[in-house]
């Protein structure tokens, strides 16, 4: 075990984190270790970056052809096909960043998609 001092943690985040540790009957250190381990496992999996495009249409077949989650970035118009459901989207889309327009099928809600978005101008059903 390593002793660590961490500075600059947001007060609200820390309060929620300590509350969660108490609910789970874990020490702060134990919960911190669990969270760190989960993050390391998540980022160590294969992931792909696709970006700097004017437009891109993505199908279920496209997502299944890769061995890990995809990060989309800097795409003016990103469109997801009707064959992509929430389970596929959640498992295979890591993030969508800096995209002007994201067109989604009726199988997805805007709120579901927005959980993966940052700096996206518009999310619309196609």
mmCIF file of C-alpha atoms in Angstrom:
data_model
loop_
_atom_site.group_PDB
_atom_site.id
_atom_site.type_symbol
_atom_site.label_atom_id
_atom_site.label_comp_id
_atom_site.label_asym_id
_atom_site.label_seq_id
_atom_site.Cartn_x
_atom_site.Cartn_y
_atom_site.Cartn_z
ATOM 1 C CA UNK A 1 0.000 0.000 0.000
ATOM 2 C CA UNK A 2 1.062 3.563 -0.727
ATOM 3 C CA UNK A 3 0.155 6.632 1.336
ATOM 4 C CA UNK A 4 -0.902 9.558 -0.855
ATOM 5 C CA UNK A 5 -1.910 13.177 -0.312
ATOM 6 C CA UNK A 6 -4.161 14.619 -3.014
ATOM 7 C CA UNK A 7 -4.724 18.365 -3.316
ATOM 8 C CA UNK A 8 -7.329 20.238 -5.319
ATOM 9 C CA UNK A 9 -10.299 17.862 -5.130
ATOM 10 C CA UNK A 10 -13.659 19.579 -5.592
ATOM 11 C CA UNK A 11 -15.492 19.767 -2.232
ATOM 12 C CA UNK A 12 -18.803 18.444 -3.593
ATOM 13 C CA UNK A 13 -17.129 15.555 -5.402
ATOM 14 C CA UNK A 14 -15.203 14.607 -2.270
ATOM 15 C CA UNK A 15 -18.339 14.781 -0.106
ATOM 16 C CA UNK A 16 -20.248 12.543 -2.532
ATOM 17 C CA UNK A 17 -17.283 10.171 -2.772
ATOM 18 C CA UNK A 18 -16.936 9.807 1.013
ATOM 19 C CA UNK A 19 -20.696 9.312 1.301
ATOM 20 C CA UNK A 20 -20.522 6.543 -1.304
ATOM 21 C CA UNK A 21 -17.630 4.898 0.565
ATOM 22 C CA UNK A 22 -19.708 4.877 3.777
ATOM 23 C CA UNK A 23 -22.721 3.379 1.959
ATOM 24 C CA UNK A 24 -20.512 0.586 0.649
ATOM 25 C CA UNK A 25 -18.834 0.112 4.029
ATOM 26 C CA UNK A 26 -15.418 0.857 2.479
ATOM 27 C CA UNK A 27 -12.623 3.160 3.514
ATOM 28 C CA UNK A 28 -11.802 6.131 1.263
ATOM 29 C CA UNK A 29 -8.592 4.338 0.278
ATOM 30 C CA UNK A 30 -10.411 1.129 -0.658
ATOM 31 C CA UNK A 31 -12.952 2.947 -2.813
ATOM 32 C CA UNK A 32 -10.202 5.065 -4.398
ATOM 33 C CA UNK A 33 -8.322 1.874 -5.292
ATOM 34 C CA UNK A 34 -11.463 0.367 -6.861
ATOM 35 C CA UNK A 35 -12.117 3.498 -8.924
ATOM 36 C CA UNK A 36 -8.487 3.796 -10.031
ATOM 37 C CA UNK A 37 -8.397 0.110 -11.002
ATOM 38 C CA UNK A 38 -11.607 0.460 -13.042
ATOM 39 C CA UNK A 39 -10.225 3.503 -14.871
ATOM 40 C CA UNK A 40 -6.917 1.802 -15.646
ATOM 41 C CA UNK A 41 -8.755 -1.268 -16.989
ATOM 42 C CA UNK A 42 -11.045 0.926 -19.091
ATOM 43 C CA UNK A 43 -8.277 2.968 -20.690
ATOM 44 C CA UNK A 44 -6.041 -0.045 -21.255
ATOM 45 C CA UNK A 45 -8.593 -1.666 -23.561
ATOM 46 C CA UNK A 46 -8.221 -1.128 -27.283
ATOM 47 C CA UNK A 47 -9.946 2.025 -28.422
ATOM 48 C CA UNK A 48 -10.054 3.876 -31.689
ATOM 49 C CA UNK A 49 -10.029 7.563 -32.674
ATOM 50 C CA UNK A 50 -11.843 8.681 -35.790
ATOM 51 C CA UNK A 51 -11.979 12.345 -36.690
ATOM 52 C CA UNK A 52 -11.192 15.427 -38.730
ATOM 53 C CA UNK A 53 -13.882 14.683 -41.329
ATOM 54 C CA UNK A 54 -16.646 16.672 -43.008
ATOM 55 C CA UNK A 55 -19.176 13.870 -42.624
ATOM 56 C CA UNK A 56 -19.378 10.260 -41.544
ATOM 57 C CA UNK A 57 -22.148 7.667 -41.502
ATOM 58 C CA UNK A 58 -21.720 4.893 -38.936
ATOM 59 C CA UNK A 59 -23.507 1.523 -39.023
ATOM 60 C CA UNK A 60 -23.716 -1.365 -36.578
ATOM 61 C CA UNK A 61 -21.425 -3.329 -38.928
ATOM 62 C CA UNK A 62 -18.828 -0.534 -38.699
ATOM 63 C CA UNK A 63 -18.848 -0.642 -34.896
ATOM 64 C CA UNK A 64 -18.746 -4.452 -34.782
ATOM 65 C CA UNK A 65 -15.718 -4.499 -37.103
ATOM 66 C CA UNK A 66 -13.529 -2.968 -34.374
ATOM 67 C CA UNK A 67 -12.273 -4.658 -31.205
ATOM 68 C CA UNK A 68 -13.031 -1.783 -28.850
ATOM 69 C CA UNK A 69 -14.805 1.518 -28.278
ATOM 70 C CA UNK A 70 -14.552 4.475 -30.657
ATOM 71 C CA UNK A 71 -13.866 8.145 -29.930
ATOM 72 C CA UNK A 72 -15.292 10.447 -32.613
ATOM 73 C CA UNK A 73 -13.888 13.985 -32.811
ATOM 74 C CA UNK A 74 -13.908 17.015 -35.109
ATOM 75 C CA UNK A 75 -16.601 15.770 -37.494
ATOM 76 C CA UNK A 76 -18.977 18.319 -39.012
ATOM 77 C CA UNK A 77 -21.840 15.848 -39.541
ATOM 78 C CA UNK A 78 -21.858 12.484 -37.751
ATOM 79 C CA UNK A 79 -24.786 10.167 -38.527
ATOM 80 C CA UNK A 80 -25.624 6.880 -36.823
ATOM 81 C CA UNK A 81 -27.611 4.270 -38.780
ATOM 82 C CA UNK A 82 -31.005 2.910 -37.753
ATOM 83 C CA UNK A 83 -29.510 -0.489 -36.877
ATOM 84 C CA UNK A 84 -27.650 0.913 -33.830
ATOM 85 C CA UNK A 85 -29.499 0.395 -30.545
ATOM 86 C CA UNK A 86 -28.617 1.704 -27.076
ATOM 87 C CA UNK A 87 -26.694 -1.421 -26.026
ATOM 88 C CA UNK A 88 -24.439 -1.212 -29.083
ATOM 89 C CA UNK A 89 -24.062 2.573 -28.782
ATOM 90 C CA UNK A 90 -23.239 2.461 -25.069
ATOM 91 C CA UNK A 91 -20.726 -0.368 -25.460
ATOM 92 C CA UNK A 92 -18.960 0.901 -28.589
ATOM 93 C CA UNK A 93 -19.044 4.710 -28.415
ATOM 94 C CA UNK A 94 -16.530 6.084 -25.925
ATOM 95 C CA UNK A 95 -17.061 9.758 -26.762
ATOM 96 C CA UNK A 96 -18.220 12.270 -29.354
ATOM 97 C CA UNK A 97 -16.332 15.574 -29.194
ATOM 98 C CA UNK A 98 -16.231 18.762 -31.244
ATOM 99 C CA UNK A 99 -18.898 17.707 -33.728
ATOM 100 C CA UNK A 100 -21.233 20.272 -35.269
ATOM 101 C CA UNK A 101 -24.167 17.944 -35.947
ATOM 102 C CA UNK A 102 -24.912 14.445 -34.653
ATOM 103 C CA UNK A 103 -27.826 12.661 -36.327
ATOM 104 C CA UNK A 104 -29.258 9.745 -34.371
ATOM 105 C CA UNK A 105 -31.763 6.985 -35.193
ATOM 106 C CA UNK A 106 -35.121 6.691 -33.477
ATOM 107 C CA UNK A 107 -33.703 3.744 -31.486
ATOM 108 C CA UNK A 108 -31.691 6.244 -29.389
ATOM 109 C CA UNK A 109 -32.809 9.188 -27.284
ATOM 110 C CA UNK A 110 -31.005 12.502 -27.314
ATOM 111 C CA UNK A 111 -30.260 12.151 -23.598
ATOM 112 C CA UNK A 112 -28.650 8.742 -24.146
ATOM 113 C CA UNK A 113 -26.415 10.201 -26.852
ATOM 114 C CA UNK A 114 -25.617 13.346 -24.858
ATOM 115 C CA UNK A 115 -24.052 11.192 -22.123
ATOM 116 C CA UNK A 116 -21.202 10.578 -24.594
ATOM 117 C CA UNK A 117 -20.988 14.123 -26.015
ATOM 118 C CA UNK A 118 -18.825 17.157 -25.312
ATOM 119 C CA UNK A 119 -18.727 20.365 -27.328
ATOM 120 C CA UNK A 120 -21.419 19.177 -29.764
ATOM 121 C CA UNK A 121 -23.557 21.872 -31.367
ATOM 122 C CA UNK A 122 -26.642 19.821 -32.253
ATOM 123 C CA UNK A 123 -28.090 16.340 -31.652
ATOM 124 C CA UNK A 124 -31.070 15.515 -33.874
ATOM 125 C CA UNK A 125 -33.170 12.464 -34.731
ATOM 126 C CA UNK A 126 -32.769 11.500 -38.366
#
